[in-house]
CSV table of C-alpha atoms in Angstrom, one decimal:
chain,number,residue,atom,x,y,z
A,1,MET,CA,8.3,-28.8,-4.2
A,2,SER,CA,8.1,-30.3,-7.7
A,3,SER,CA,9.9,-33.4,-6.4
A,4,GLN,CA,7.1,-34.3,-4.0
A,5,ASN,CA,4.1,-36.4,-4.9
A,6,THR,CA,1.6,-34.1,-3.1
A,7,SER,CA,2.1,-30.7,-1.7
A,8,LYS,CA,-0.3,-28.9,0.5
A,9,ILE,CA,-0.7,-25.1,-0.1
A,10,PHE,CA,-2.2,-22.7,2.4
A,11,ILE,CA,-4.3,-20.1,0.6
A,12,ILE,CA,-5.3,-16.6,1.8
A,13,GLY,CA,-7.8,-15.0,-0.5
A,14,GLY,CA,-9.1,-18.2,-1.9
A,15,THR,CA,-12.7,-17.2,-2.2
A,16,GLY,CA,-11.8,-14.0,-4.1
A,17,ALA,CA,-12.1,-13.6,-7.9
A,18,GLN,CA,-8.4,-14.5,-8.3
A,19,GLY,CA,-8.3,-17.2,-5.7
A,20,ILE,CA,-11.0,-19.5,-7.3
A,21,PRO,CA,-9.1,-20.1,-10.6
A,22,VAL,CA,-5.8,-20.5,-8.8
A,23,ILE,CA,-7.2,-23.2,-6.5
A,24,THR,CA,-9.0,-24.8,-9.4
A,25,SER,CA,-5.7,-25.1,-11.3
A,26,LEU,CA,-3.8,-26.4,-8.2
A,27,VAL,CA,-6.1,-29.2,-7.4
A,28,SER,CA,-7.0,-30.1,-11.0
A,29,ASP,CA,-4.8,-33.2,-11.2
A,30,ARG,CA,-4.5,-33.8,-7.4
A,31,LYS,CA,-0.8,-32.9,-7.4
A,32,TYR,CA,-1.6,-30.3,-4.8
A,33,SER,CA,-4.1,-30.1,-2.0
A,34,VAL,CA,-5.1,-26.8,-0.5
A,35,ARG,CA,-6.2,-25.4,2.8
A,36,VAL,CA,-8.2,-22.2,2.4
A,37,LEU,CA,-8.6,-19.5,5.0
A,38,THR,CA,-12.1,-18.0,4.9
A,39,ARG,CA,-14.2,-15.8,7.0
A,40,ASP,CA,-17.3,-17.8,6.1
A,41,SER,CA,-17.1,-21.4,5.3
A,42,THR,CA,-20.9,-21.5,4.4
A,43,SER,CA,-20.6,-18.9,1.6
A,44,PRO,CA,-21.5,-20.0,-1.9
A,45,ARG,CA,-17.9,-19.4,-3.0
A,46,ALA,CA,-16.4,-21.5,-0.1
A,47,LYS,CA,-18.8,-24.3,-0.9
A,48,ALA,CA,-17.9,-24.3,-4.6
A,49,LEU,CA,-14.3,-24.6,-3.6
A,50,LEU,CA,-14.9,-27.5,-1.3
A,51,ALA,CA,-16.8,-29.3,-4.1
A,52,LEU,CA,-13.6,-29.3,-6.2
A,53,GLY,CA,-12.0,-31.9,-4.0
A,54,ASN,CA,-8.6,-31.8,-2.3
A,55,VAL,CA,-9.8,-28.6,-0.6
A,56,GLU,CA,-10.0,-28.0,3.1
A,57,LEU,CA,-11.7,-24.9,4.6
A,58,VAL,CA,-10.7,-23.3,7.8
A,59,GLU,CA,-12.5,-20.3,9.2
A,60,GLY,CA,-10.4,-17.3,10.4
A,61,THR,CA,-8.8,-14.1,9.3
A,62,PHE,CA,-5.4,-13.1,8.0
A,63,ALA,CA,-5.4,-10.4,10.7
A,64,ASP,CA,-4.9,-13.0,13.5
A,65,GLU,CA,-1.5,-14.7,14.2
A,66,THR,CA,-3.1,-17.8,15.7
A,67,ASP,CA,-5.3,-18.3,12.6
A,68,LEU,CA,-2.2,-17.9,10.4
A,69,ARG,CA,-0.1,-20.3,12.3
A,70,ASN,CA,-2.8,-22.9,12.4
A,71,GLY,CA,-3.3,-22.4,8.6
A,72,TYR,CA,0.4,-22.8,7.8
A,73,ARG,CA,1.1,-25.9,9.9
A,74,GLY,CA,1.3,-29.1,7.8
A,75,CYS,CA,1.6,-27.1,4.6
A,76,ASP,CA,4.8,-26.6,2.5
A,77,GLY,CA,3.6,-23.8,0.3
A,78,ALA,CA,1.5,-20.6,0.5
A,79,PHE,CA,-0.4,-18.4,-1.8
A,80,VAL,CA,-1.3,-15.1,-0.2
A,81,ASN,CA,-3.6,-12.5,-1.8
A,82,ILE,CA,-4.8,-10.1,0.9
A,83,ASP,CA,-8.0,-8.2,0.2
A,84,GLY,CA,-6.8,-4.6,0.5
A,85,PHE,CA,-10.3,-3.3,0.0
A,86,ASN,CA,-11.3,-5.1,3.2
A,87,CYS,CA,-8.5,-3.9,5.5
A,88,GLY,CA,-7.2,-0.8,3.9
A,89,GLU,CA,-3.6,0.1,2.8
A,90,LYS,CA,-2.2,0.6,6.3
A,91,ASN,CA,-3.4,-2.6,7.9
A,92,GLU,CA,-2.5,-4.6,4.7
A,93,THR,CA,1.1,-3.3,5.0
A,94,TYR,CA,1.5,-4.6,8.6
A,95,TRP,CA,-0.3,-7.9,8.1
A,96,ALA,CA,1.4,-8.7,4.8
A,97,ILE,CA,4.8,-8.5,6.6
A,98,ARG,CA,3.6,-10.7,9.4
A,99,VAL,CA,2.1,-13.2,7.0
A,100,TYR,CA,5.5,-13.6,5.3
A,101,GLU,CA,7.4,-13.7,8.6
A,102,LEU,CA,5.1,-16.3,10.1
A,103,ALA,CA,5.3,-18.4,7.0
A,104,ILE,CA,9.1,-18.8,7.5
A,105,GLU,CA,8.6,-19.5,11.2
A,106,GLU,CA,6.1,-22.3,10.4
A,107,GLY,CA,8.3,-24.0,7.9
A,108,ILE,CA,6.7,-23.0,4.6
A,109,LYS,CA,9.1,-23.9,1.7
A,110,PHE,CA,7.7,-21.7,-1.1
A,111,PHE,CA,5.6,-18.5,-0.8
A,112,VAL,CA,3.7,-16.8,-3.6
A,113,TYR,CA,2.5,-13.2,-2.9
A,114,GLY,CA,-0.5,-11.8,-4.8
A,115,ASN,CA,0.9,-8.5,-5.9
A,116,LEU,CA,0.1,-5.3,-7.8
A,117,ASP,CA,2.3,-2.7,-9.4
A,118,TYR,CA,4.1,-0.2,-7.2
A,119,SER,CA,2.7,2.6,-9.4
A,120,LEU,CA,4.0,5.5,-7.3
A,121,LYS,CA,7.6,4.3,-7.5
A,122,LYS,CA,7.3,3.3,-11.2
A,123,SER,CA,6.2,6.9,-11.9
A,124,GLY,CA,9.2,8.4,-10.3
A,125,TYR,CA,7.1,9.3,-7.2
A,126,ASP,CA,4.7,11.5,-9.1
A,127,ARG,CA,1.7,11.9,-6.9
A,128,ARG,CA,-0.7,11.9,-9.9
A,129,PHE,CA,-0.1,8.1,-10.0
A,130,ARG,CA,-0.5,7.4,-6.3
A,131,THR,CA,-2.8,4.4,-6.0
A,132,GLY,CA,-3.2,3.1,-2.5
A,133,HIS,CA,-4.4,-0.4,-3.2
A,134,TYR,CA,-1.6,-0.9,-5.8
A,135,ASP,CA,1.2,0.8,-3.9
A,136,GLY,CA,0.3,-1.0,-0.7
A,137,LYS,CA,0.9,-4.4,-2.3
A,138,GLY,CA,3.8,-3.2,-4.4
A,139,ARG,CA,5.9,-1.9,-1.5
A,140,ILE,CA,5.5,-5.3,0.3
A,141,GLY,CA,6.3,-7.1,-2.9
A,142,GLU,CA,9.6,-5.4,-3.2
A,143,TRP,CA,10.3,-6.1,0.5
A,144,ILE,CA,9.5,-9.8,0.0
A,145,LEU,CA,12.0,-10.0,-2.9
A,146,PHE,CA,14.6,-8.3,-0.8
A,147,GLN,CA,14.0,-10.7,2.1
A,148,ASN,CA,14.2,-13.6,-0.4
A,149,THR,CA,17.9,-12.8,-1.1
A,150,HIS,CA,18.6,-13.7,2.5
A,151,ASN,CA,16.0,-16.3,3.2
A,152,LYS,CA,15.7,-18.3,-0.1
A,153,SER,CA,17.6,-21.3,1.3
A,154,ARG,CA,14.9,-21.6,4.0
A,155,MET,CA,11.8,-20.4,2.0
A,156,GLY,CA,11.7,-19.3,-1.6
A,157,ALA,CA,9.3,-16.6,-2.6
A,158,ALA,CA,7.8,-15.1,-5.8
A,159,LEU,CA,5.4,-12.3,-6.7
A,160,PHE,CA,2.4,-12.8,-8.8
A,161,THR,CA,1.6,-9.3,-10.1
A,162,THR,CA,-1.8,-8.9,-11.8
A,163,GLY,CA,-4.0,-5.9,-12.8
A,164,PRO,CA,-7.7,-5.2,-13.5
A,165,TYR,CA,-9.5,-8.4,-14.5
A,166,ILE,CA,-11.2,-8.1,-17.9
A,167,GLU,CA,-14.2,-9.7,-16.3
A,168,MET,CA,-14.7,-6.3,-14.5
A,169,ALA,CA,-15.5,-4.7,-17.8
A,170,ILE,CA,-18.8,-6.7,-18.1
A,171,SER,CA,-19.6,-7.0,-14.4
A,172,SER,CA,-21.6,-4.9,-11.9
A,173,ARG,CA,-20.1,-2.8,-9.0
A,174,THR,CA,-16.8,-2.2,-10.6
A,175,ILE,CA,-15.0,1.1,-11.6
A,176,MET,CA,-15.5,0.1,-15.3
A,177,THR,CA,-19.0,-1.3,-15.3
A,178,PRO,CA,-20.6,-0.5,-18.7
A,179,THR,CA,-24.0,1.1,-19.3
A,180,ILE,CA,-26.5,0.8,-22.1
A,181,GLU,CA,-27.0,4.2,-23.8
A,182,LYS,CA,-29.6,4.2,-26.6
A,183,GLY,CA,-29.0,0.6,-27.2
A,184,ILE,CA,-25.2,0.9,-27.3
A,185,VAL,CA,-22.9,-0.8,-24.7
A,186,THR,CA,-20.9,2.2,-23.4
A,187,TRP,CA,-17.8,2.5,-21.3
A,188,ARG,CA,-17.3,6.0,-19.9
A,189,VAL,CA,-13.9,6.1,-18.2
A,190,PRO,CA,-11.0,8.7,-18.0
A,191,LEU,CA,-8.6,6.7,-20.1
A,192,GLY,CA,-7.8,9.0,-23.0
A,193,THR,CA,-5.9,7.1,-25.7
A,194,GLY,CA,-4.2,4.9,-23.0
A,195,SER,CA,-4.5,1.2,-22.5
A,196,VAL,CA,-5.4,-1.1,-19.6
A,197,ASN,CA,-3.3,-4.2,-19.0
A,198,HIS,CA,-6.4,-6.4,-18.3
A,199,VAL,CA,-5.9,-9.9,-16.9
A,200,ALA,CA,-8.1,-12.9,-17.7
A,201,LEU,CA,-9.0,-14.7,-14.5
A,202,ASP,CA,-8.8,-18.1,-16.1
A,203,ASP,CA,-5.2,-17.5,-16.9
A,204,CYS,CA,-4.3,-16.8,-13.2
A,205,GLY,CA,-4.5,-20.5,-12.4
A,206,PRO,CA,-1.9,-21.7,-14.9
A,207,TYR,CA,0.4,-18.9,-14.0
A,208,VAL,CA,0.4,-19.6,-10.3
A,209,ARG,CA,0.5,-23.3,-10.9
A,210,TRP,CA,3.7,-22.7,-13.0
A,211,LEU,CA,5.3,-20.8,-10.1
A,212,PHE,CA,4.6,-23.7,-7.7
A,213,ASP,CA,5.7,-26.3,-10.3
A,214,HIS,CA,9.0,-24.5,-10.9
A,215,PRO,CA,10.2,-23.1,-7.5
A,216,GLU,CA,13.9,-23.1,-8.4
A,217,ARG,CA,13.3,-20.8,-11.3
A,218,ALA,CA,10.4,-18.9,-9.8
A,219,SER,CA,12.1,-18.0,-6.5
A,220,GLY,CA,12.9,-14.3,-6.6
A,221,MET,CA,10.7,-13.7,-9.7
A,222,ASP,CA,8.1,-11.0,-10.1
A,223,LEU,CA,5.7,-12.6,-12.6
A,224,GLU,CA,3.8,-9.6,-14.0
A,225,VAL,CA,0.9,-10.8,-16.1
A,226,ALA,CA,-1.7,-9.4,-18.5
A,227,ILE,CA,-3.6,-10.2,-21.7
A,228,ALA,CA,-2.2,-7.2,-23.6
A,229,PRO,CA,-2.4,-3.4,-23.4
A,230,ILE,CA,-6.0,-2.9,-24.3
A,231,PRO,CA,-7.3,0.6,-25.4
A,232,TYR,CA,-11.0,0.9,-24.7
A,233,ALA,CA,-11.8,1.8,-28.3
A,234,GLU,CA,-10.4,-1.6,-29.1
A,235,LEU,CA,-12.4,-3.2,-26.3
A,236,ALA,CA,-15.6,-1.7,-27.6
A,237,ALA,CA,-14.8,-2.8,-31.2
A,238,ALA,CA,-14.1,-6.3,-30.1
A,239,PHE,CA,-17.4,-6.5,-28.2
A,240,THR,CA,-19.2,-5.4,-31.4
A,241,LYS,CA,-17.3,-7.9,-33.6
A,242,VAL,CA,-18.1,-10.8,-31.3
A,243,THR,CA,-21.8,-10.0,-30.4
A,244,GLY,CA,-23.0,-8.0,-33.5
A,245,HIS,CA,-24.3,-5.3,-31.2
A,246,PRO,CA,-23.0,-1.8,-31.0
A,247,ALA,CA,-20.5,-0.7,-28.3
A,248,GLN,CA,-18.6,2.5,-27.7
A,249,TYR,CA,-15.9,4.0,-25.5
A,250,ILE,CA,-16.4,7.6,-24.5
A,251,ASP,CA,-13.4,9.3,-22.9
A,252,THR,CA,-14.3,11.4,-19.9
A,253,SER,CA,-12.5,13.9,-17.8
A,254,LEU,CA,-11.9,12.9,-14.2
A,255,GLU,CA,-14.4,15.5,-13.1
A,256,GLU,CA,-17.1,13.9,-15.3
A,257,TYR,CA,-16.2,10.5,-14.2
A,258,TRP,CA,-16.5,11.3,-10.5
A,259,ASN,CA,-19.8,13.1,-11.1
A,260,GLN,CA,-21.4,9.9,-12.5
A,261,PRO,CA,-24.1,8.8,-10.0
A,262,GLY,CA,-22.5,5.6,-8.6
A,263,ASN,CA,-19.0,7.1,-8.5
A,264,LYS,CA,-20.2,10.4,-6.9
A,265,MET,CA,-21.7,8.4,-4.0
A,266,LEU,CA,-18.5,6.6,-3.3
A,267,ALA,CA,-16.0,9.3,-4.0
A,268,ASN,CA,-15.3,10.4,-0.5
A,269,SER,CA,-15.6,7.0,1.1
A,270,PRO,CA,-12.4,5.2,2.3
A,271,ALA,CA,-10.8,3.1,-0.5
A,272,GLY,CA,-10.6,0.3,2.1
A,273,TYR,CA,-14.1,-0.3,3.4
A,274,ASN,CA,-12.9,-1.2,6.9
A,275,ALA,CA,-10.2,1.5,7.0
A,276,ASP,CA,-10.7,4.4,9.5
A,277,PRO,CA,-11.9,7.4,7.5
A,278,LYS,CA,-10.5,9.7,10.2
A,279,ASP,CA,-7.0,8.2,9.8
A,280,LYS,CA,-4.8,10.6,7.7
A,281,SER,CA,-3.3,7.6,6.0
A,282,THR,CA,-6.6,6.5,4.6
A,283,MET,CA,-7.1,7.4,0.9
A,284,SER,CA,-10.5,8.2,-0.4
A,285,PHE,CA,-12.1,6.2,-3.2
A,286,ARG,CA,-11.7,9.3,-5.5
A,287,ASP,CA,-8.0,9.8,-4.8
A,288,ASN,CA,-7.1,6.1,-5.0
A,289,PHE,CA,-8.8,5.5,-8.4
A,290,THR,CA,-7.7,8.9,-9.8
A,291,GLY,CA,-4.2,7.5,-9.5
A,292,PHE,CA,-5.3,4.2,-10.9
A,293,TRP,CA,-6.8,5.7,-14.1
A,294,ASN,CA,-3.8,8.0,-14.6
A,295,SER,CA,-1.5,5.0,-14.5
A,296,TRP,CA,-3.3,3.5,-17.5
A,297,LYS,CA,-4.0,6.7,-19.3
A,298,PHE,CA,-0.3,7.5,-19.4
A,299,GLU,CA,0.7,3.8,-20.0
A,300,LEU,CA,2.9,3.7,-17.0
A,301,LEU,CA,2.8,-0.1,-16.4
A,302,LYS,CA,4.5,-2.5,-18.8
A,303,ARG,CA,4.6,-6.3,-19.2
A,304,ASP,CA,7.0,-8.8,-20.8
A,305,TYR,CA,4.7,-10.7,-23.2
A,306,LYS,CA,7.4,-12.9,-24.6
A,307,LEU,CA,8.0,-14.3,-21.1
A,308,LEU,CA,4.2,-14.8,-20.6
A,309,ASP,CA,4.0,-16.7,-24.0
A,310,GLU,CA,6.8,-19.0,-22.8
A,311,ILE,CA,5.2,-19.7,-19.4
A,312,HIS,CA,1.6,-20.0,-20.6
A,313,PRO,CA,1.4,-20.5,-24.4
A,314,THR,CA,-2.4,-20.8,-24.5
A,315,ARG,CA,-3.0,-17.7,-22.6
A,316,VAL,CA,-5.7,-15.2,-23.8
A,317,LYS,CA,-4.0,-12.6,-26.0
A,318,SER,CA,-6.6,-10.1,-27.0
A,319,ALA,CA,-9.9,-8.6,-25.9
A,320,GLU,CA,-11.6,-10.2,-28.9
A,321,GLU,CA,-10.4,-13.7,-28.0
A,322,TRP,CA,-11.6,-13.3,-24.4
A,323,PHE,CA,-15.0,-12.0,-25.5
A,324,ARG,CA,-15.4,-15.0,-27.8
A,325,ARG,CA,-14.6,-17.4,-25.1
A,326,GLU,CA,-16.8,-15.7,-22.6
A,327,ASP,CA,-19.7,-15.4,-25.0
A,328,GLN,CA,-19.5,-19.2,-25.8
A,329,ARG,CA,-19.2,-20.0,-22.1
A,330,GLY,CA,-22.2,-18.0,-21.1
A,331,ARG,CA,-24.3,-19.7,-23.8
A,332,GLU,CA,-23.2,-23.2,-22.7
A,333,LYS,CA,-24.1,-22.4,-19.1
A,334,GLY,CA,-27.5,-21.0,-20.1
A,335,LEU,CA,-26.6,-17.5,-19.1
A,336,GLY,CA,-27.0,-16.1,-22.6
A,337,GLY,CA,-24.5,-14.4,-24.8
A,338,LEU,CA,-22.5,-11.3,-23.8
A,339,TRP,CA,-25.1,-8.9,-25.2
A,340,GLU,CA,-27.8,-10.4,-23.0
A,341,ARG,CA,-25.5,-10.4,-19.9
A,342,VAL,CA,-24.5,-6.8,-20.0
A,343,GLN,CA,-28.1,-5.6,-19.7
A,344,LYS,CA,-28.7,-3.7,-16.4
A,345,ASP,CA,-30.8,-6.5,-14.8
A,346,LYS,CA,-28.4,-9.2,-15.9
A,347,LEU,CA,-25.0,-7.8,-14.7
A,348,VAL,CA,-23.5,-9.7,-11.8
A,349,PRO,CA,-20.5,-8.9,-9.6
A,350,ILE,CA,-17.2,-10.7,-10.2
A,351,LEU,CA,-15.3,-9.1,-7.3
A,352,LYS,CA,-16.1,-10.6,-3.9
A,353,ILE,CA,-16.9,-7.2,-2.4
A,354,GLY,CA,-19.7,-6.8,-4.9
A,355,GLU,CA,-21.1,-10.2,-4.0
A,356,ASP,CA,-20.8,-9.5,-0.3
A,357,LEU,CA,-22.6,-6.1,-0.7
A,358,ARG,CA,-25.4,-7.9,-2.5
A,359,ARG,CA,-25.6,-10.4,0.3
A,360,GLY,CA,-25.4,-7.8,3.0
A,361,LYS,CA,-22.2,-9.2,4.4
A,362,LEU,CA,-18.9,-7.3,4.8
């Protein structure tokens, strides 16, 4: 692909939190154009993508073979990040396989799959770490790399494995949304002395761009990215250092965490909001995110930071660095500094599901 003057990339998940910086990076110098599959081409996120230039919007769903075939035709690359919280683990497993198979049928030359860690396998199949929205992607990721050993001469493939966005730590409607307690920014999560491999969304663009720019090296690669392993005591200290306002991390038990008002309301709901709650394969929100927090508490998931420095030398490397960038960015945009933005009436969603809920659209 790097030998072509212009490549067209078909994007699934383009209006999501990760998809926006990926597309922004791909079209930044007009080397790539993109075709974005979206359920609603009139949404604010879709319109913002269109305004970037070199972006084409097509309405449809990844759960429709006709929409997929139409999306692939005329493209030579694909970036696929399926919203598991939309369809649920079971449906994502089926459709992720079909998305890969149809890409080969339609002549895609390089395929990048938006992936997450296969936590259950990495734990040695310890059920404490079973995380449906991670394992669902991780199983398919392994399957894609296996297929790639047979199909790479026809279509190369790579995984782009992320983790919780650090933006989630200062956003509404996430599992790590902070509160203000007696004037102190507070994160109450069941992390113990563990660390979270947070990912900066702005870094996702350069990483994925690198994969498409270097298909020969990238084919067969699982590019696992993160800022650093970040303990939440360090996260709170970084917030205080940058803003001058107090912040704290309070470790909680899982029982305390699930008894918090917002979490208690969601605990028994399906982790995938369109999944069938009566289906025995459907994990509850509580079970899914209990495994999620255990994975970080016991520091199960690792990264190769030397490789990440090689691929993206200017990547964000600490919570403090990210907070400083974000504080400055907010001020430049007239949104205020981080302290102003974490107040209850100022918090905004970063995840698409949070925005859709606010708009009454799912």
